[in-house]
Each structure stands twice: as structure tokens, then as C-alpha cells.
PDB file of C-alpha atoms and ligand atoms in Angstrom:
ATOM      1  CA  UNK A   1       9.143   2.182 -21.124  1.00 60.00           C
ATOM      2  CA  UNK A   2       8.406  -1.462 -21.961  1.00 76.00           C
ATOM      3  CA  UNK A   3       6.490  -3.535 -19.485  1.00 76.00           C
ATOM      4  CA  UNK A   4       5.516  -0.511 -17.381  1.00 78.00           C
ATOM      5  CA  UNK A   5       3.772   1.319 -20.242  1.00 80.00           C
ATOM      6  CA  UNK A   6       0.382  -0.417 -20.105  1.00 82.00           C
ATOM      7  CA  UNK A   7       0.418  -0.182 -16.305  1.00 81.00           C
ATOM      8  CA  UNK A   8       1.195   3.539 -16.366  1.00 78.00           C
ATOM      9  CA  UNK A   9      -1.418   4.183 -19.068  1.00 73.00           C
ATOM     10  CA  UNK A  10      -3.978   2.449 -16.894  1.00 73.00           C
ATOM     11  CA  UNK A  11      -2.846   4.529 -13.932  1.00 72.00           C
ATOM     12  CA  UNK A  12      -3.215   7.743 -15.953  1.00 66.00           C
ATOM     13  CA  UNK A  13      -6.750   6.752 -16.829  1.00 61.00           C
ATOM     14  CA  UNK A  14      -7.595   6.061 -13.230  1.00 64.00           C
ATOM     15  CA  UNK A  15      -5.762   9.083 -11.852  1.00 58.00           C
ATOM     16  CA  UNK A  16      -7.883  11.355 -14.025  1.00 57.00           C
ATOM     17  CA  UNK A  17     -10.842  10.192 -12.038  1.00 63.00           C
ATOM     18  CA  UNK A  18      -9.116   9.970  -8.688  1.00 66.00           C
ATOM     19  CA  UNK A  19      -5.764  11.038  -7.301  1.00 85.00           C
ATOM     20  CA  UNK A  20      -5.198   8.363  -4.700  1.00 88.00           C
ATOM     21  CA  UNK A  21      -3.302   9.340  -1.589  1.00 92.00           C
ATOM     22  CA  UNK A  22      -1.396   6.639   0.231  1.00 96.00           C
ATOM     23  CA  UNK A  23      -0.622   6.277   3.912  1.00 97.00           C
ATOM     24  CA  UNK A  24       2.318   3.997   4.609  1.00 98.00           C
ATOM     25  CA  UNK A  25       2.583   2.077   7.860  1.00 98.00           C
ATOM     26  CA  UNK A  26       5.681   0.073   8.754  1.00 98.00           C
ATOM     27  CA  UNK A  27       4.503  -2.780  10.979  1.00 98.00           C
ATOM     28  CA  UNK A  28       7.968  -4.115  11.702  1.00 97.00           C
ATOM     29  CA  UNK A  29       9.436  -4.320   8.206  1.00 97.00           C
ATOM     30  CA  UNK A  30      13.172  -4.642   7.615  1.00 97.00           C
ATOM     31  CA  UNK A  31      12.879  -1.491   5.412  1.00 97.00           C
ATOM     32  CA  UNK A  32      13.343  -3.458   2.171  1.00 97.00           C
ATOM     33  CA  UNK A  33       9.695  -3.077   1.172  1.00 98.00           C
ATOM     34  CA  UNK A  34       9.623   0.528   2.385  1.00 98.00           C
ATOM     35  CA  UNK A  35      12.522   1.438   0.109  1.00 97.00           C
ATOM     36  CA  UNK A  36      10.757  -0.118  -2.890  1.00 97.00           C
ATOM     37  CA  UNK A  37       7.574   1.815  -2.085  1.00 97.00           C
ATOM     38  CA  UNK A  38       9.495   5.090  -1.840  1.00 95.00           C
ATOM     39  CA  UNK A  39      11.250   4.225  -5.129  1.00 96.00           C
ATOM     40  CA  UNK A  40       7.859   4.544  -6.823  1.00 95.00           C
ATOM     41  CA  UNK A  41       7.994   8.278  -6.032  1.00 92.00           C
ATOM     42  CA  UNK A  42      11.434   8.803  -7.557  1.00 92.00           C
ATOM     43  CA  UNK A  43      11.820  10.230 -11.100  1.00 92.00           C
ATOM     44  CA  UNK A  44      12.163   6.774 -12.644  1.00 92.00           C
ATOM     45  CA  UNK A  45       8.629   5.679 -11.684  1.00 92.00           C
ATOM     46  CA  UNK A  46       7.208   9.061 -10.656  1.00 92.00           C
ATOM     47  CA  UNK A  47       3.707   8.103  -9.566  1.00 92.00           C
ATOM     48  CA  UNK A  48       3.327  11.613  -8.131  1.00 90.00           C
ATOM     49  CA  UNK A  49       2.797  12.966 -11.652  1.00 88.00           C
ATOM     50  CA  UNK A  50      -0.458  10.984 -11.575  1.00 84.00           C
ATOM     51  CA  UNK A  51      -1.580  12.566  -8.323  1.00 86.00           C
ATOM     52  CA  UNK A  52      -0.555   9.557  -6.263  1.00 91.00           C
ATOM     53  CA  UNK A  53       1.475  10.551  -3.260  1.00 91.00           C
ATOM     54  CA  UNK A  54       2.324   9.591   0.277  1.00 95.00           C
ATOM     55  CA  UNK A  55       0.155  11.447   2.758  1.00 95.00           C
ATOM     56  CA  UNK A  56       1.244  12.230   6.309  1.00 96.00           C
ATOM     57  CA  UNK A  57      -2.158  11.730   7.919  1.00 97.00           C
ATOM     58  CA  UNK A  58      -4.292   8.592   7.628  1.00 97.00           C
ATOM     59  CA  UNK A  59      -7.392  10.811   7.864  1.00 95.00           C
ATOM     60  CA  UNK A  60      -6.595  12.242   4.415  1.00 91.00           C
ATOM     61  CA  UNK A  61      -5.579   8.993   2.722  1.00 93.00           C
ATOM     62  CA  UNK A  62      -7.458   6.594   0.443  1.00 92.00           C
ATOM     63  CA  UNK A  63      -5.143   3.611   0.523  1.00 95.00           C
ATOM     64  CA  UNK A  64      -3.330   2.114   3.513  1.00 98.00           C
ATOM     65  CA  UNK A  65      -0.037   0.464   2.511  1.00 98.00           C
ATOM     66  CA  UNK A  66       1.277  -1.907   5.155  1.00 98.00           C
ATOM     67  CA  UNK A  67       4.781  -3.340   5.203  1.00 98.00           C
ATOM     68  CA  UNK A  68       6.185  -5.777   7.751  1.00 98.00           C
ATOM     69  CA  UNK A  69       4.833  -8.782   9.642  1.00 98.00           C
ATOM     70  CA  UNK A  70       2.941  -6.804  12.358  1.00 98.00           C
ATOM     71  CA  UNK A  71       4.911  -6.904  15.572  1.00 98.00           C
ATOM     72  CA  UNK A  72       3.260  -6.946  18.980  1.00 97.00           C
ATOM     73  CA  UNK A  73       4.195  -3.280  19.496  1.00 97.00           C
ATOM     74  CA  UNK A  74       2.728  -2.108  16.161  1.00 98.00           C
ATOM     75  CA  UNK A  75      -0.554  -4.084  16.311  1.00 98.00           C
ATOM     76  CA  UNK A  76      -2.708  -1.520  18.118  1.00 98.00           C
ATOM     77  CA  UNK A  77      -1.280   1.391  16.141  1.00 98.00           C
ATOM     78  CA  UNK A  78      -2.201  -0.494  12.947  1.00 98.00           C
ATOM     79  CA  UNK A  79      -5.782  -0.948  14.158  1.00 98.00           C
ATOM     80  CA  UNK A  80      -6.040   2.740  15.106  1.00 98.00           C
ATOM     81  CA  UNK A  81      -4.614   3.964  11.808  1.00 98.00           C
ATOM     82  CA  UNK A  82      -6.890   1.642   9.835  1.00 98.00           C
ATOM     83  CA  UNK A  83      -9.904   3.089  11.654  1.00 98.00           C
ATOM     84  CA  UNK A  84      -8.717   6.653  10.922  1.00 98.00           C
ATOM     85  CA  UNK A  85      -8.780   6.257   7.131  1.00 96.00           C
ATOM     86  CA  UNK A  86     -12.140   7.459   5.803  1.00 92.00           C
ATOM     87  CA  UNK A  87     -14.399   4.955   4.065  1.00 90.00           C
ATOM     88  CA  UNK A  88     -14.282   3.672   1.449  1.00 90.00           C
ATOM     89  CA  UNK A  89     -10.645   2.674   1.788  1.00 94.00           C
ATOM     90  CA  UNK A  90      -8.365  -0.002   0.433  1.00 96.00           C
ATOM     91  CA  UNK A  91      -5.675  -1.854   2.368  1.00 98.00           C
ATOM     92  CA  UNK A  92      -2.634  -3.050   0.444  1.00 98.00           C
ATOM     93  CA  UNK A  93      -0.156  -5.449   2.039  1.00 98.00           C
ATOM     94  CA  UNK A  94       3.262  -4.933   0.450  1.00 98.00           C
ATOM     95  CA  UNK A  95       5.680  -7.858   0.559  1.00 98.00           C
ATOM     96  CA  UNK A  96       5.753 -11.359   1.955  1.00 98.00           C
ATOM     97  CA  UNK A  97       5.929 -10.243   5.591  1.00 98.00           C
ATOM     98  CA  UNK A  98       2.400  -8.825   5.897  1.00 98.00           C
ATOM     99  CA  UNK A  99       1.050 -11.779   3.888  1.00 98.00           C
ATOM    100  CA  UNK A 100       2.603 -14.634   5.855  1.00 97.00           C
ATOM    101  CA  UNK A 101       4.975 -13.123   8.457  1.00 97.00           C
ATOM    102  CA  UNK A 102       7.695 -14.547   6.170  1.00 97.00           C
ATOM    103  CA  UNK A 103      11.006 -15.184   7.966  1.00 96.00           C
ATOM    104  CA  UNK A 104       9.500 -13.832  11.209  1.00 96.00           C
ATOM    105  CA  UNK A 105       6.743 -16.478  11.391  1.00 95.00           C
ATOM    106  CA  UNK A 106       6.701 -18.235  14.736  1.00 95.00           C
ATOM    107  CA  UNK A 107       8.432 -15.437  16.597  1.00 97.00           C
ATOM    108  CA  UNK A 108       6.807 -14.644  19.953  1.00 97.00           C
ATOM    109  CA  UNK A 109       6.880 -10.921  19.141  1.00 97.00           C
ATOM    110  CA  UNK A 110       4.916 -11.260  15.891  1.00 98.00           C
ATOM    111  CA  UNK A 111       1.114 -10.943  15.925  1.00 97.00           C
ATOM    112  CA  UNK A 112       0.688 -10.976  12.124  1.00 92.00           C
ATOM    113  CA  UNK A 113       0.189 -11.690   9.349  1.00 98.00           C
ATOM    114  CA  UNK A 114      -1.691  -8.475   8.776  1.00 98.00           C
ATOM    115  CA  UNK A 115      -5.082  -9.983   7.873  1.00 97.00           C
ATOM    116  CA  UNK A 116      -5.282 -11.315  11.431  1.00 97.00           C
ATOM    117  CA  UNK A 117      -5.394  -7.678  12.588  1.00 98.00           C
ATOM    118  CA  UNK A 118      -7.250  -5.734   9.863  1.00 98.00           C
ATOM    119  CA  UNK A 119      -9.014  -6.693   6.589  1.00 98.00           C
ATOM    120  CA  UNK A 120      -6.725  -6.670   3.547  1.00 98.00           C
ATOM    121  CA  UNK A 121      -7.921  -5.984   0.003  1.00 98.00           C
ATOM    122  CA  UNK A 122      -4.764  -6.669  -1.951  1.00 98.00           C
ATOM    123  CA  UNK A 123      -1.470  -8.486  -1.455  1.00 98.00           C
ATOM    124  CA  UNK A 124       1.645  -7.578  -3.439  1.00 98.00           C
ATOM    125  CA  UNK A 125       4.002 -10.563  -3.139  1.00 97.00           C
ATOM    126  CA  UNK A 126       7.775 -10.423  -3.029  1.00 97.00           C
ATOM    127  CA  UNK A 127      10.640 -10.002  -0.592  1.00 98.00           C
ATOM    128  CA  UNK A 128      10.691  -7.213  -1.447  1.00 98.00           C
ATOM    129  CA  UNK A 129       8.388  -6.624  -4.437  1.00 98.00           C
ATOM    130  CA  UNK A 130       9.989  -4.531  -7.168  1.00 96.00           C
ATOM    131  CA  UNK A 131       8.628  -1.021  -7.791  1.00 95.00           C
ATOM    132  CA  UNK A 132       6.887  -2.269 -10.996  1.00 94.00           C
ATOM    133  CA  UNK A 133       4.871  -4.679  -8.856  1.00 96.00           C
ATOM    134  CA  UNK A 134       4.102  -1.946  -6.322  1.00 96.00           C
ATOM    135  CA  UNK A 135       2.934   0.406  -9.101  1.00 94.00           C
ATOM    136  CA  UNK A 136       0.756  -2.346 -10.557  1.00 94.00           C
ATOM    137  CA  UNK A 137      -0.657  -3.064  -7.099  1.00 96.00           C
ATOM    138  CA  UNK A 138      -1.499   0.619  -6.585  1.00 93.00           C
ATOM    139  CA  UNK A 139      -3.279   0.630  -9.966  1.00 91.00           C
ATOM    140  CA  UNK A 140      -5.342  -2.359  -8.837  1.00 94.00           C
ATOM    141  CA  UNK A 141      -6.017  -0.688  -5.493  1.00 94.00           C
ATOM    142  CA  UNK A 142      -7.385   2.376  -7.309  1.00 90.00           C
ATOM    143  CA  UNK A 143      -9.679   0.101  -9.322  1.00 88.00           C
ATOM    144  CA  UNK A 144     -10.911  -1.344  -6.035  1.00 92.00           C
ATOM    145  CA  UNK A 145     -11.503   2.181  -4.700  1.00 89.00           C
ATOM    146  CA  UNK A 146     -13.560   2.996  -7.784  1.00 84.00           C
ATOM    147  CA  UNK A 147     -15.493  -0.266  -7.341  1.00 88.00           C
ATOM    148  CA  UNK A 148     -16.161   0.760  -3.745  1.00 85.00           C
ATOM    149  CA  UNK A 149     -17.703   4.006  -4.959  1.00 76.00           C
ATOM    150  CA  UNK A 150     -14.885   6.555  -5.034  1.00 70.00           C
ATOM    151  CA  UNK A 151     -14.640   9.052  -7.906  1.00 53.00           C
ATOM    152  CA  UNK A 152     -17.202   7.593 -10.255  1.00 46.00           C
TER     153      UNK A 152
HETATM  154  S1  LIG B   1       9.033  -8.932   2.767  1.00 58.38           S
HETATM  155 FE1  LIG B   1      11.283  -9.095   2.786  1.00 58.38          FE
HETATM  156  S2  LIG B   1      11.999  -7.037   2.241  1.00 58.38           S
HETATM  157 FE2  LIG B   1       9.846  -6.834   2.873  1.00 58.38          FE
HETATM  158  S3  LIG B   1       9.928  -6.321   5.065  1.00 58.38           S
HETATM  159 FE3  LIG B   1       9.752  -8.562   4.894  1.00 58.38          FE
HETATM  160  S4  LIG B   1      11.885  -9.341   4.967  1.00 58.38           S
HETATM  161 FE4  LIG B   1      11.950  -7.128   4.501  1.00 58.38          FE
END
């Protein structure tokens, strides 16, 4: 398993205390980051065996995963969804787009980066980040959830 082994062992440890549910919001991504996030659920990475899964409702999720630079048309939906996640929650920005707007910076239809719209706890860099980086970021997000008082 190589480089992923210590990350997965850490995830197992955390998942025993808390099965984190993720809500994914595409704020104008090109789908590159979305594909890498979904790859984490496939048999190769299989984060679902640790209780980590994508949830269909933000009201049942612990971690908000945002991809994309935040377009004008997604801005208010992002705010609403962020408010719908119960506290404590963690926001993870996946990829370069939510961090800096990336190649979309300067466009008149972009209102991001994401931390202009909602508070962000963790950035996972890359265009797109590989699934290993996403898995590591989720592990760190779970640590933040625990630090915020979840599943002590
Ligand atoms: S960071 Fe790269 S891969 Fe991800 S949404 Fe932006 S352009 Fe696409």
C-alpha cells in the first residue's frame, strides 16, 4: 500500500471515533477535482469502508467539500448549503480553483475564491489533487472535527 498506509491507518483510528459524512458542492469546477474526489470511493481507495461517504443532504453531513472557483450563479447556493450543515462542521476546499480561482481568476462571472464567500478550514492544493491528497485532506478534516468537539 506504500505511501497511503500511514494515512489509511490514521483514518481507521479516526473513523472508529467518528464516521465522517461528506457533502460535495461543485461551485463551477471543470469536473477534474470532482472525479478525483469520487475516485476516493472506488475500490482502490475505498474510504467508505471507514464510514466516510458522500451524503445527499448537507443537513446530515459533517464536512463540506467544495470544488471550483465559485461562480456568480453558485455563490448563494454555497452560502445556503454552508449554513445547512450542522455545527461543528469543517469546510475543505479541493483544488486550486477554490483556493485562488486558478485559471478563472479575473473572470467577471467568478465571485471566488471560496474563502471570500464562506470560512474555509482546509485547502487541498492541486489541479486536480490526486486521490491520495484528497484522502489525506479528509483525514486532517476529521482531526479538525474532533478538535471542534465531535466524537470525543
Ligand atoms: S483545480 Fe483544476 S481540475 Fe480542479 S476544478 Fe479547477 S481547473 Fe478543474
